[in-house]
PDB file of C-alpha atoms in Angstrom:
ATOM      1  CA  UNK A   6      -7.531 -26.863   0.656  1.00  0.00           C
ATOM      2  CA  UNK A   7      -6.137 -26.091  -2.401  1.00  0.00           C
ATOM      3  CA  UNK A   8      -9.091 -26.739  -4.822  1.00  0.00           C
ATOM      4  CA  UNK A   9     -11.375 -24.916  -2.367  1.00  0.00           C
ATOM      5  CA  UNK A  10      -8.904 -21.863  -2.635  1.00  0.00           C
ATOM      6  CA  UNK A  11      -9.116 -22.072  -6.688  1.00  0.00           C
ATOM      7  CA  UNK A  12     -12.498 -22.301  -6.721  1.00  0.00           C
ATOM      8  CA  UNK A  13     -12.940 -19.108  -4.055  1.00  0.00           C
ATOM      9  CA  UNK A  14     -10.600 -17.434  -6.250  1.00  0.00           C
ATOM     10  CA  UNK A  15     -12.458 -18.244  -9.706  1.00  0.00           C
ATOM     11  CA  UNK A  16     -15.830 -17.219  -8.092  1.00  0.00           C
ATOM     12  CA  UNK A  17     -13.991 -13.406  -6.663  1.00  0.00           C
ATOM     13  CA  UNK A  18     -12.798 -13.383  -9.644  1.00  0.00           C
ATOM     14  CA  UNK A  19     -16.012 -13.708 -11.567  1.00  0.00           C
ATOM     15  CA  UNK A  20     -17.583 -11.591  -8.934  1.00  0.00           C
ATOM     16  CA  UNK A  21     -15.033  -8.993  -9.389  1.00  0.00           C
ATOM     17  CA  UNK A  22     -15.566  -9.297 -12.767  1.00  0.00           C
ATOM     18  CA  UNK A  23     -19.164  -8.334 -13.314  1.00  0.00           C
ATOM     19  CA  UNK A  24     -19.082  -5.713 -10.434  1.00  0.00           C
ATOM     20  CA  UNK A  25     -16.322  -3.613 -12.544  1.00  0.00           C
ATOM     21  CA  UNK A  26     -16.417  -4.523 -16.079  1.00  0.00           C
ATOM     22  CA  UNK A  27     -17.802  -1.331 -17.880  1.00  0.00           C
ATOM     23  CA  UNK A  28     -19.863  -1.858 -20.600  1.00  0.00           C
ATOM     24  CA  UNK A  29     -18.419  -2.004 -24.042  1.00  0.00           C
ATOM     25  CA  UNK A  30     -19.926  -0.222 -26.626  1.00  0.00           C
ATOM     26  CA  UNK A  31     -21.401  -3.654 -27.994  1.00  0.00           C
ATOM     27  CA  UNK A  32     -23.282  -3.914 -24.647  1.00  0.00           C
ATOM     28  CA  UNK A  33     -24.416  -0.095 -24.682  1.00  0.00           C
ATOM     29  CA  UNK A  34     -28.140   0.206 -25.423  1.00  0.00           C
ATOM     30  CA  UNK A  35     -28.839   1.720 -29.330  1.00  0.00           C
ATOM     31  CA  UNK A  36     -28.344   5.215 -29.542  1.00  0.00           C
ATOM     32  CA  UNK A  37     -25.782   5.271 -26.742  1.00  0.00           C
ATOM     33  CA  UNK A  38     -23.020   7.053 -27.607  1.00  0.00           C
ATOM     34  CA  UNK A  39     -19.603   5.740 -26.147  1.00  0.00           C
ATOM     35  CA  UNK A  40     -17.370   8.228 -23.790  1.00  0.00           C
ATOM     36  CA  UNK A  41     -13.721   8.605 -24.181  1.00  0.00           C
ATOM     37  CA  UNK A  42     -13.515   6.435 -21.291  1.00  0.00           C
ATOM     38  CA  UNK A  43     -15.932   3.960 -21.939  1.00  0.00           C
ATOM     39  CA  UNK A  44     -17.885   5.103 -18.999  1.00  0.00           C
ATOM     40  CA  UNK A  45     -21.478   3.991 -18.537  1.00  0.00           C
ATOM     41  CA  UNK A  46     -24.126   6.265 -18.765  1.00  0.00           C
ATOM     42  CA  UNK A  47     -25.429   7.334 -15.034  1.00  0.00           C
ATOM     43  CA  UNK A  48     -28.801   9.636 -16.455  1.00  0.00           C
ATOM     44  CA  UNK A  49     -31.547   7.210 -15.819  1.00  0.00           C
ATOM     45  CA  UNK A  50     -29.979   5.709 -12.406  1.00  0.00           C
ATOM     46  CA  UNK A  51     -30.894   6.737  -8.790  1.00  0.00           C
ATOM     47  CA  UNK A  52     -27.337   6.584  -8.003  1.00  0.00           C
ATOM     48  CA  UNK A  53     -24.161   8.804  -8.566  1.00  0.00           C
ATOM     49  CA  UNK A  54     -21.238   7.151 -10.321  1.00  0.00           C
ATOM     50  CA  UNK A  55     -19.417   8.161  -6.692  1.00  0.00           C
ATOM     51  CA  UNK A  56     -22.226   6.254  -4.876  1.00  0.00           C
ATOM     52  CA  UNK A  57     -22.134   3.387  -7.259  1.00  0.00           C
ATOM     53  CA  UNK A  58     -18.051   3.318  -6.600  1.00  0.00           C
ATOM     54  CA  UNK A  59     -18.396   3.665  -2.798  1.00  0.00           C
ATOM     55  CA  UNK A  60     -20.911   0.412  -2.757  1.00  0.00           C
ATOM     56  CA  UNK A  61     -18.691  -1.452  -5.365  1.00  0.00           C
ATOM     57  CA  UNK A  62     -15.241  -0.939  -2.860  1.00  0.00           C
ATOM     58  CA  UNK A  63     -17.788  -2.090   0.158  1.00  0.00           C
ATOM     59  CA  UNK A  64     -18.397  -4.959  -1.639  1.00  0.00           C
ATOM     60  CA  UNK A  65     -15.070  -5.496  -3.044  1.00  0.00           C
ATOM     61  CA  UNK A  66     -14.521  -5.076   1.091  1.00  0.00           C
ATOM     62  CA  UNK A  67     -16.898  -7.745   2.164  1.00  0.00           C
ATOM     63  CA  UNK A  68     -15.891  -9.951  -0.746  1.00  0.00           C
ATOM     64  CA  UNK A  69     -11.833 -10.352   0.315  1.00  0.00           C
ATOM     65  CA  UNK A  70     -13.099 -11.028   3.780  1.00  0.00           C
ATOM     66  CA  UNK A  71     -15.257 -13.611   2.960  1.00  0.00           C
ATOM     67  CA  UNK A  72     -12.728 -15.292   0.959  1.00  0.00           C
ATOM     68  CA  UNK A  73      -9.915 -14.719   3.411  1.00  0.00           C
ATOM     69  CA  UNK A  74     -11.992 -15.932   6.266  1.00  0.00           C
ATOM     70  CA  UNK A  75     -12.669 -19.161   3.898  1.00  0.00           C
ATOM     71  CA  UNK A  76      -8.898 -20.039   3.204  1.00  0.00           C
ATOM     72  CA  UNK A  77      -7.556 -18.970   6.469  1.00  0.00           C
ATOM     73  CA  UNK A  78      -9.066 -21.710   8.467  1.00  0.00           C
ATOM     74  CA  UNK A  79      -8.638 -20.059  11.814  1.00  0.00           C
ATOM     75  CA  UNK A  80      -9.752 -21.325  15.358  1.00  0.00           C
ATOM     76  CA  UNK A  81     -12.390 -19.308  16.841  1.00  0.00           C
ATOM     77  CA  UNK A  82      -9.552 -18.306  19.139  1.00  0.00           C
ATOM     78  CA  UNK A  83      -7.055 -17.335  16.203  1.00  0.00           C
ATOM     79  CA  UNK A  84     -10.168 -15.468  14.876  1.00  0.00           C
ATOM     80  CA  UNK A  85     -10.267 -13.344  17.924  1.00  0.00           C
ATOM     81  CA  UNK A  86      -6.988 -11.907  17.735  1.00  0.00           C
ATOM     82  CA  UNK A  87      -6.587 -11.725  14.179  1.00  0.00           C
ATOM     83  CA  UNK A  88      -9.827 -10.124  12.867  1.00  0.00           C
ATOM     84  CA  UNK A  89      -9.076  -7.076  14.889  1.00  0.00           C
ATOM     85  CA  UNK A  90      -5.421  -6.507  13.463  1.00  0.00           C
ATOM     86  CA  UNK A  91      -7.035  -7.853   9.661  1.00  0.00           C
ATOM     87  CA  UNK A  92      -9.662  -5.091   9.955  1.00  0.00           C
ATOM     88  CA  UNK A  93      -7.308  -1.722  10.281  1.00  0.00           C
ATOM     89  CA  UNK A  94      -4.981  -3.889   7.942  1.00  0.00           C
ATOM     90  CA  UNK A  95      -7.909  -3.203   5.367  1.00  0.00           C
ATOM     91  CA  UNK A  96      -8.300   0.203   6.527  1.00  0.00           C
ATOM     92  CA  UNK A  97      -5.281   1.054   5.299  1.00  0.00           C
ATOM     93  CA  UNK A  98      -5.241  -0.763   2.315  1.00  0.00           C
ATOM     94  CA  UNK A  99      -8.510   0.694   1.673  1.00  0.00           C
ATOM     95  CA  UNK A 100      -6.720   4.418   1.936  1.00  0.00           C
ATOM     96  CA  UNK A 101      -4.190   3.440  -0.217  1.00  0.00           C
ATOM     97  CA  UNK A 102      -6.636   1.783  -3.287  1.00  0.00           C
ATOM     98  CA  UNK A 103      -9.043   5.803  -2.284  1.00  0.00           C
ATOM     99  CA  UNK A 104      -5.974   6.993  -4.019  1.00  0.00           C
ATOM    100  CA  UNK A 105      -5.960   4.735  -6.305  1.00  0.00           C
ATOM    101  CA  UNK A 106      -8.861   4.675  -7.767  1.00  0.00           C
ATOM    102  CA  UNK A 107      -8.998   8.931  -8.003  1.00  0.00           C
ATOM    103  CA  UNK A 108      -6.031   8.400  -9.872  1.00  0.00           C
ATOM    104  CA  UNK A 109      -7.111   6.201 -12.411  1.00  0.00           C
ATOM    105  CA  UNK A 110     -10.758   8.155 -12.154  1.00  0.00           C
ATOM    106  CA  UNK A 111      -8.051  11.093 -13.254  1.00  0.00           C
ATOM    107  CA  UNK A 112      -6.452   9.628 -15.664  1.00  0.00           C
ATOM    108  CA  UNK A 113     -10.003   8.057 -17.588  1.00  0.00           C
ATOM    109  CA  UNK A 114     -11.228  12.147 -18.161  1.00  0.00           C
ATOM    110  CA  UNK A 115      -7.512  13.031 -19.411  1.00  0.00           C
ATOM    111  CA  UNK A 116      -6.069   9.988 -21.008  1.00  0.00           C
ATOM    112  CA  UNK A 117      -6.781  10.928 -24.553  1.00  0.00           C
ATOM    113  CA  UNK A 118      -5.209  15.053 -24.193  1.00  0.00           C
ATOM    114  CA  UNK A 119      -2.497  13.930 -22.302  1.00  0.00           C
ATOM    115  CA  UNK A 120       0.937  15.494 -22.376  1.00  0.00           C
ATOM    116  CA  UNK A 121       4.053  13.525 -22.054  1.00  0.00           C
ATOM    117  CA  UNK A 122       4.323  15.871 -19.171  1.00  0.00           C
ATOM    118  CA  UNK A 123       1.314  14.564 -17.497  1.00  0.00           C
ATOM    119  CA  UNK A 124       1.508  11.167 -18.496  1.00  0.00           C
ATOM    120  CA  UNK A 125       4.826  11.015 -16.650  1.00  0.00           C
ATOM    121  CA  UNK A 126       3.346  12.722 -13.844  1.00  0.00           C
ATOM    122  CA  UNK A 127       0.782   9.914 -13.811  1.00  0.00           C
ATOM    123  CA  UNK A 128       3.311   6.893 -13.839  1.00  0.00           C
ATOM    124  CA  UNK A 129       4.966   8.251 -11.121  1.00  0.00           C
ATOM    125  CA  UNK A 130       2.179   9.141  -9.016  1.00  0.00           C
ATOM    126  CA  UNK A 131       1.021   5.483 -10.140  1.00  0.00           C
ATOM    127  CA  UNK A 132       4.132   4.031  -8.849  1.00  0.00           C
ATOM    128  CA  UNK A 133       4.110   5.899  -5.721  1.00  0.00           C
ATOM    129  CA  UNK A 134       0.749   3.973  -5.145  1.00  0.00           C
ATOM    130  CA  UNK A 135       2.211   0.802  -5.710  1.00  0.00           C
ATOM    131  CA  UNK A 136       5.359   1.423  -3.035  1.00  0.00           C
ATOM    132  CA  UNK A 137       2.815   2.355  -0.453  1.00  0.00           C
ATOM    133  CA  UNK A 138       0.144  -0.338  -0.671  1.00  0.00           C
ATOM    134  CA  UNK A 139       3.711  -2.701  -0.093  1.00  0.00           C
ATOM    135  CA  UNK A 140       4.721  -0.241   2.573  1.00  0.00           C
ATOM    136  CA  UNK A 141       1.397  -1.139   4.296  1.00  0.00           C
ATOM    137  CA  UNK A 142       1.965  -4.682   3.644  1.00  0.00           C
ATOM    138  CA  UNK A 143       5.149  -4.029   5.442  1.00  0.00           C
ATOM    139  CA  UNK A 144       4.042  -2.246   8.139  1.00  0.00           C
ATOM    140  CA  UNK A 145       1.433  -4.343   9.290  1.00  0.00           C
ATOM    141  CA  UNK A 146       3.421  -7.459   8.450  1.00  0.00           C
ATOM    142  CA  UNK A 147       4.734  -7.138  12.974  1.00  0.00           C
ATOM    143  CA  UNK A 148       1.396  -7.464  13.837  1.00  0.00           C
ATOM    144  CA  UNK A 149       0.078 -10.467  11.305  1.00  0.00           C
ATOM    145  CA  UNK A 150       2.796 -12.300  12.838  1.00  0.00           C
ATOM    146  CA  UNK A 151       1.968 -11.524  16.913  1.00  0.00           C
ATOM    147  CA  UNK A 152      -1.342 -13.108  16.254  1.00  0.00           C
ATOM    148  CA  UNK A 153      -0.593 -16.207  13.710  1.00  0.00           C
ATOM    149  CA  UNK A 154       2.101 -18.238  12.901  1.00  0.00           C
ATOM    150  CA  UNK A 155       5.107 -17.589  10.013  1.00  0.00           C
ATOM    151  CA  UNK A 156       2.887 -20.285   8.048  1.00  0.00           C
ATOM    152  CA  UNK A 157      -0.023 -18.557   8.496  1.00  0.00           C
ATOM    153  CA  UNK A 158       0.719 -15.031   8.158  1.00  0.00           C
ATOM    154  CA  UNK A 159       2.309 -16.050   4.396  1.00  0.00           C
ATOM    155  CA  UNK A 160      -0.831 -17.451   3.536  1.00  0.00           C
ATOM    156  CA  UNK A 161      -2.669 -14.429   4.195  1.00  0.00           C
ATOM    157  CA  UNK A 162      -0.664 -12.479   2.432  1.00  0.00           C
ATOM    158  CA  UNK A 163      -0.395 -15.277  -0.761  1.00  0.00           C
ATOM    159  CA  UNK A 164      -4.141 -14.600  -0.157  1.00  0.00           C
ATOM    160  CA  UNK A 165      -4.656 -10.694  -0.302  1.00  0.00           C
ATOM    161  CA  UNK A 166      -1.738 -10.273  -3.043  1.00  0.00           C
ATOM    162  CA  UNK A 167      -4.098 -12.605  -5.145  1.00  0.00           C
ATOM    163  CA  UNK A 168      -6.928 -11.400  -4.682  1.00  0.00           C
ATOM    164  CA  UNK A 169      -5.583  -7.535  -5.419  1.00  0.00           C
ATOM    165  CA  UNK A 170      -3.788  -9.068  -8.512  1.00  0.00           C
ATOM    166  CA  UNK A 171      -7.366 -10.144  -9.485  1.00  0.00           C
ATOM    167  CA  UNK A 172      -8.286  -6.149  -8.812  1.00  0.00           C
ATOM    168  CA  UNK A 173      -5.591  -5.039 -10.708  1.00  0.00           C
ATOM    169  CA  UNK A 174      -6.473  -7.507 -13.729  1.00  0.00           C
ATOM    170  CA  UNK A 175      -9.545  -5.584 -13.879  1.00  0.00           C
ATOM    171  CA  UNK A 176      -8.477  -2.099 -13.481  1.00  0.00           C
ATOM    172  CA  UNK A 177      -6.020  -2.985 -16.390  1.00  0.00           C
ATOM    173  CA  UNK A 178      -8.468  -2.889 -18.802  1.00  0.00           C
ATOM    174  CA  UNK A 179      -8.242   0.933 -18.653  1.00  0.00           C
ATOM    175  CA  UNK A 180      -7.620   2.492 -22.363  1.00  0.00           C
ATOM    176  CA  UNK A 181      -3.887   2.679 -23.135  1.00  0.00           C
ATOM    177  CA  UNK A 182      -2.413   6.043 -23.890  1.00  0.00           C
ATOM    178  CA  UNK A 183      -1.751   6.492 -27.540  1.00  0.00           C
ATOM    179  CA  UNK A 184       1.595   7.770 -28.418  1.00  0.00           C
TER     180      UNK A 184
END
């Protein structure tokens, strides 16, 4: 089970990687000119860059599910109970990372003019993001374990905290302040 769990997690991984890479300005076509944030250019799309992020979370969505549903190994009885309780799981995970992602959105346009002030502001606000996606974890954690075993409720979460590290690897290649 092990290698079939590395090689799920290599392929979300890859996955994950070409849905949110941004182009770097090697990759821009000529003439491009780069953004502060390194942004791609949305003028000749039919999408927004809010409809492009709304599909890339669904699929980000659909992705962890697949790859949960893959490792978890669950009876179609276990599946029963614990879809249900997985899905508003992910509902509130998926509030928490809405917040998330307008914060980083937030701090992409400012990054460059920002005060120490603000960038404070934004490492708290950052960390306050980070207690409650682990204050969902913990919340939900009651009902994980009325529906699967000990066993199997830490290998779900082994599962999702690996798979949002793999998130997090990618929304890390944000610009770094400079000082």
């Amino acid at each position: 089970m092990q290698s079939k769990a590395a090689k799920l997690f290599s392929l979300a991984l890859i996955a994950l990687t070409i849905s949110i890479s941004r182009p770097s300005s090697a990759q821009q076509p000529a003439g491009a000119s780069q953004t502060k944030a390194s942004v791609p250019s949305y003028q000749n799309t039919q999408s927004s860059p809010d409809e492009d992020i709304q599909l890339l979370k669904k699929d980000i969505r659909s992705q962890k599910k697949q790859i949960i549903a893959a490792n978890m190994d669950l009876t179609d009885a276990e599946a029963v109970r614990f879809w249900p309780v997985y899905d508003r799981y992910a509902a509130d995970v998926a509030k928490v990372y809405d917040t998330k992602i307008a914060l980083l959105q937030e701090y992409l346009e400012n990054y460059q003019a920002m005060s120490g002030d603000q960038a404070e502001s934004y490492l708290r606000r950052r960390a306050a993001v980070e207690q409650d996606l682990m204050q969902v974890r913990l919340n939900h954690l009651p009902e994980f374990r009325k529906v699967l075993t000990g066993r199997e409720t830490a290998l779900f979460y082994q599962i999702d905290w690996r798979l949002d590290l793999m998130i997090n690897l990618q929304l890390a290649q944000a610009p770094v302040i400079n000082p």
